[in-house]
CSV table of C-alpha atoms in Angstrom, one decimal:
chain,number,residue,atom,x,y,z
A,1,MET,CA,94.2,-0.8,182.1
A,2,PHE,CA,97.3,-2.3,180.5
A,3,ARG,CA,99.0,-2.9,183.9
A,4,PHE,CA,95.8,-4.7,185.1
A,5,PHE,CA,95.7,-6.8,181.9
A,6,ALA,CA,99.4,-7.7,182.2
A,7,ALA,CA,99.1,-8.6,185.9
A,8,SER,CA,96.0,-10.8,185.3
A,9,LEU,CA,97.8,-12.4,182.4
A,10,THR,CA,100.8,-13.2,184.6
A,11,VAL,CA,98.6,-14.6,187.3
A,12,SER,CA,96.7,-16.7,184.8
A,13,SER,CA,99.9,-18.0,183.3
A,14,LEU,CA,101.2,-18.9,186.7
A,15,LEU,CA,98.0,-20.7,187.6
A,16,ILE,CA,98.1,-22.6,184.3
A,17,PHE,CA,101.7,-23.5,184.9
A,18,LEU,CA,101.0,-24.7,188.5
A,19,GLY,CA,98.0,-26.7,187.3
A,20,CYS,CA,100.2,-28.4,184.6
A,21,SER,CA,102.9,-29.0,187.2
A,22,GLY,CA,100.4,-30.6,189.6
A,23,LYS,CA,99.1,-32.7,186.8
A,24,ALA,CA,102.7,-33.8,185.9
A,25,VAL,CA,103.4,-34.8,189.5
A,26,VAL,CA,100.2,-36.8,189.7
A,27,GLU,CA,101.0,-38.5,186.3
A,28,GLU,CA,104.5,-39.3,187.5
A,29,GLU,CA,103.2,-40.8,190.7
A,30,GLU,CA,100.7,-42.9,188.7
A,31,THR,CA,103.5,-44.1,186.4
A,32,LYS,CA,105.6,-45.1,189.4
A,33,GLN,CA,102.6,-47.1,190.8
A,34,GLU,CA,102.0,-48.8,187.5
A,35,VAL,CA,105.7,-49.8,187.2
A,36,ALA,CA,105.6,-51.2,190.8
A,37,SER,CA,102.5,-53.1,190.0
A,38,SER,CA,104.0,-54.5,186.8
A,39,GLU,CA,107.2,-55.5,188.6
A,40,ARG,CA,105.1,-57.2,191.3
A,41,SER,CA,103.2,-59.2,188.7
A,42,ALA,CA,106.3,-60.0,186.5
A,43,GLU,CA,107.2,-63.7,186.7
A,44,LEU,CA,110.5,-65.3,186.9
A,45,LYS,CA,111.0,-67.3,183.7
A,46,PRO,CA,113.9,-69.5,182.5
A,47,VAL,CA,115.8,-68.0,179.5
A,48,ASP,CA,118.8,-69.0,177.3
A,49,LEU,CA,121.8,-66.9,177.9
A,50,GLY,CA,124.4,-69.2,176.4
A,51,ALA,CA,126.9,-70.6,179.0
A,52,ALA,CA,125.3,-68.7,181.9
A,53,GLU,CA,123.4,-71.2,184.0
A,54,PRO,CA,121.0,-71.0,185.7
A,55,ALA,CA,119.5,-68.1,183.8
A,56,HIS,CA,116.1,-66.4,184.3
A,57,VAL,CA,114.4,-63.2,183.4
A,58,VAL,CA,111.9,-61.0,185.3
A,59,GLY,CA,110.7,-58.1,183.3
A,60,GLN,CA,113.8,-56.1,182.3
A,61,VAL,CA,116.2,-58.0,184.6
A,62,TYR,CA,118.2,-61.1,183.8
A,63,LEU,CA,119.5,-63.2,186.7
A,64,ALA,CA,122.3,-65.7,185.9
A,65,GLY,CA,125.4,-67.6,186.6
A,66,GLN,CA,128.6,-66.7,184.8
A,67,PRO,CA,128.3,-65.9,181.0
A,68,SER,CA,131.2,-66.8,178.8
A,69,GLU,CA,133.3,-64.3,176.8
A,70,ALA,CA,131.8,-65.7,173.6
A,71,ASP,CA,128.2,-64.9,175.0
A,72,MET,CA,128.7,-61.1,174.9
A,73,PRO,CA,127.4,-60.5,171.4
A,74,GLN,CA,124.3,-62.7,172.1
A,75,LEU,CA,123.6,-60.8,175.3
A,76,LYS,CA,123.9,-57.5,173.4
A,77,SER,CA,121.5,-58.8,170.7
A,78,LYS,CA,119.0,-59.5,173.5
A,79,GLY,CA,119.0,-55.8,174.2
A,80,ILE,CA,120.9,-56.0,177.4
A,81,LYS,CA,122.4,-52.6,178.2
A,82,THR,CA,124.2,-53.2,181.5
A,83,ILE,CA,126.0,-56.2,183.0
A,84,VAL,CA,126.4,-56.3,186.8
A,85,ASN,CA,129.1,-58.7,188.0
A,86,LEU,CA,129.0,-59.7,191.7
A,87,ARG,CA,132.2,-61.7,191.5
A,88,THR,CA,135.6,-60.6,193.0
A,89,GLU,CA,138.8,-60.0,191.1
A,90,GLY,CA,140.5,-63.2,190.1
A,91,GLU,CA,137.4,-65.3,190.0
A,92,ILE,CA,137.1,-65.0,186.2
A,93,PRO,CA,140.1,-66.0,184.0
A,94,TRP,CA,139.4,-63.4,181.3
A,95,ASP,CA,138.8,-59.6,181.2
A,96,GLU,CA,135.0,-59.4,181.5
A,97,LYS,CA,134.9,-55.6,181.6
A,98,ALA,CA,136.8,-55.4,178.3
A,99,ALA,CA,134.5,-58.0,176.7
A,100,VAL,CA,131.3,-56.3,177.9
A,101,GLU,CA,132.4,-52.9,176.9
A,102,GLY,CA,133.7,-54.3,173.6
A,103,ALA,CA,130.3,-55.6,172.8
A,104,GLY,CA,128.8,-52.1,173.5
A,105,MET,CA,127.3,-52.7,177.0
A,106,LYS,CA,128.0,-51.0,180.3
A,107,PHE,CA,129.9,-53.0,182.9
A,108,VAL,CA,129.3,-52.6,186.7
A,109,ASN,CA,131.2,-54.6,189.3
A,110,ILE,CA,129.8,-54.9,192.8
A,111,PRO,CA,132.0,-57.7,194.2
A,112,PHE,CA,131.5,-59.8,197.3
A,113,LYS,CA,132.4,-63.3,198.3
A,114,GLY,CA,131.2,-64.8,201.5
A,115,GLU,CA,128.7,-63.7,204.1
A,116,GLU,CA,131.1,-61.2,205.7
A,117,GLN,CA,131.4,-59.3,202.5
A,118,LEU,CA,127.7,-59.1,201.8
A,119,THR,CA,127.2,-55.7,203.4
A,120,ASP,CA,124.4,-53.1,203.4
A,121,GLU,CA,126.5,-51.1,200.9
A,122,VAL,CA,126.4,-54.1,198.5
A,123,PHE,CA,122.7,-54.4,198.8
A,124,ASP,CA,122.3,-50.6,198.4
A,125,GLU,CA,124.5,-50.5,195.2
A,126,VAL,CA,122.7,-53.4,193.6
A,127,ARG,CA,119.3,-52.0,194.3
A,128,ALA,CA,120.3,-48.6,192.9
A,129,VAL,CA,121.3,-50.2,189.6
A,130,LEU,CA,118.2,-52.4,189.4
A,131,LYS,CA,115.9,-49.4,190.1
A,132,ASP,CA,117.6,-47.3,187.4
A,133,LYS,CA,115.4,-47.8,184.3
A,134,GLU,CA,118.1,-46.1,182.1
A,135,GLN,CA,120.4,-49.1,182.7
A,136,GLN,CA,117.8,-51.7,181.7
A,137,PRO,CA,117.6,-54.4,180.4
A,138,VAL,CA,120.3,-55.4,182.9
A,139,LEU,CA,122.0,-58.8,183.5
A,140,LEU,CA,122.9,-59.5,187.2
A,141,HIS,CA,125.3,-62.4,187.5
A,142,CYS,CA,127.8,-64.2,189.7
A,143,GLY,CA,129.4,-67.7,189.3
A,144,SER,CA,126.3,-69.8,190.0
A,145,SER,CA,123.6,-67.2,190.7
A,146,ASN,CA,123.8,-67.9,194.5
A,147,ARG,CA,124.9,-64.4,195.3
A,148,VAL,CA,122.4,-63.1,192.7
A,149,GLY,CA,119.5,-64.7,194.5
A,150,ALA,CA,120.4,-63.0,197.8
A,151,VAL,CA,120.6,-59.5,196.4
A,152,TRP,CA,117.6,-60.1,194.1
A,153,MET,CA,115.4,-61.1,197.1
A,154,THR,CA,116.0,-57.7,198.8
A,155,HIS,CA,115.1,-55.8,195.6
A,156,ARG,CA,111.9,-57.8,195.1
A,157,VAL,CA,110.7,-57.1,198.6
A,158,LEU,CA,111.8,-53.5,199.1
A,159,ASP,CA,111.5,-52.2,195.6
A,160,GLY,CA,109.1,-54.6,193.9
A,161,GLY,CA,106.4,-55.0,196.6
A,162,LEU,CA,106.7,-58.8,196.9
A,163,GLY,CA,106.1,-60.6,200.2
A,164,ILE,CA,109.2,-62.1,201.8
A,165,GLU,CA,108.1,-65.7,201.3
A,166,GLU,CA,107.4,-65.1,197.6
A,167,ALA,CA,110.7,-63.3,197.1
A,168,LEU,CA,112.6,-66.1,198.9
A,169,GLU,CA,111.0,-68.7,196.7
A,170,GLU,CA,111.9,-66.7,193.6
A,171,ALA,CA,115.5,-66.1,194.9
A,172,LYS,CA,115.9,-69.9,195.4
A,173,THR,CA,114.6,-70.6,191.9
A,174,ALA,CA,117.1,-68.0,190.6
A,175,GLY,CA,120.0,-69.8,192.4
A,176,LEU,CA,120.1,-68.8,196.1
A,177,ARG,CA,121.5,-71.8,198.1
A,178,SER,CA,123.4,-70.2,200.9
A,179,GLU,CA,121.5,-70.0,204.2
A,180,GLY,CA,124.0,-67.4,205.3
A,181,TYR,CA,123.2,-65.2,202.3
A,182,GLN,CA,119.5,-65.7,203.0
A,183,LYS,CA,119.8,-64.6,206.6
A,184,LYS,CA,121.8,-61.5,205.5
A,185,ALA,CA,119.1,-60.6,203.0
A,186,GLU,CA,116.3,-61.1,205.5
A,187,ALA,CA,118.1,-58.9,208.1
A,188,TYR,CA,118.7,-56.2,205.5
A,189,ILE,CA,115.1,-56.3,204.5
A,190,GLU,CA,114.0,-56.0,208.2
A,191,ARG,CA,116.3,-53.0,208.7
A,192,ASN,CA,115.1,-51.2,205.6
A,193,ARG,CA,111.3,-51.7,205.6
């Protein structure tokens, strides 16, 4: 009798566990869908980030030109956790990594300059950071936000569910001016749909 009771208790516990696990999986999927929906509906808005111009925010992501060294405390006070710099070594006359980390934020450098350096790996790395909610709020910047617009466009289409025309318009508002960067972004989107 005791063995039967213990066996039925174990089976019951397993069924309860599996039921809870199934519920957790369903809840996790619903949360992902809600996040994707909120990201789709998030609008690009201008924002003041000190010297960084242009500067916009979409949900938990800031898109901008180059901030100044003096802007770092203000960026930290806005709640920014991570700063992603798309500029190459030597483009900034001061140590951005030291300034960012000194202000208590994380620094990520994914450098490229010119169409030939805008590779799938660059797009992949930027998208990985932008999808990582633990790193948000995040500031993505380059010198003028031209490079930012290109990588942002791919994230908005592939990870945010926007149509390509809407994402392109948003990327141009954020700073995209280079037709070459635009074509690279469109080709990457086409390969990764």
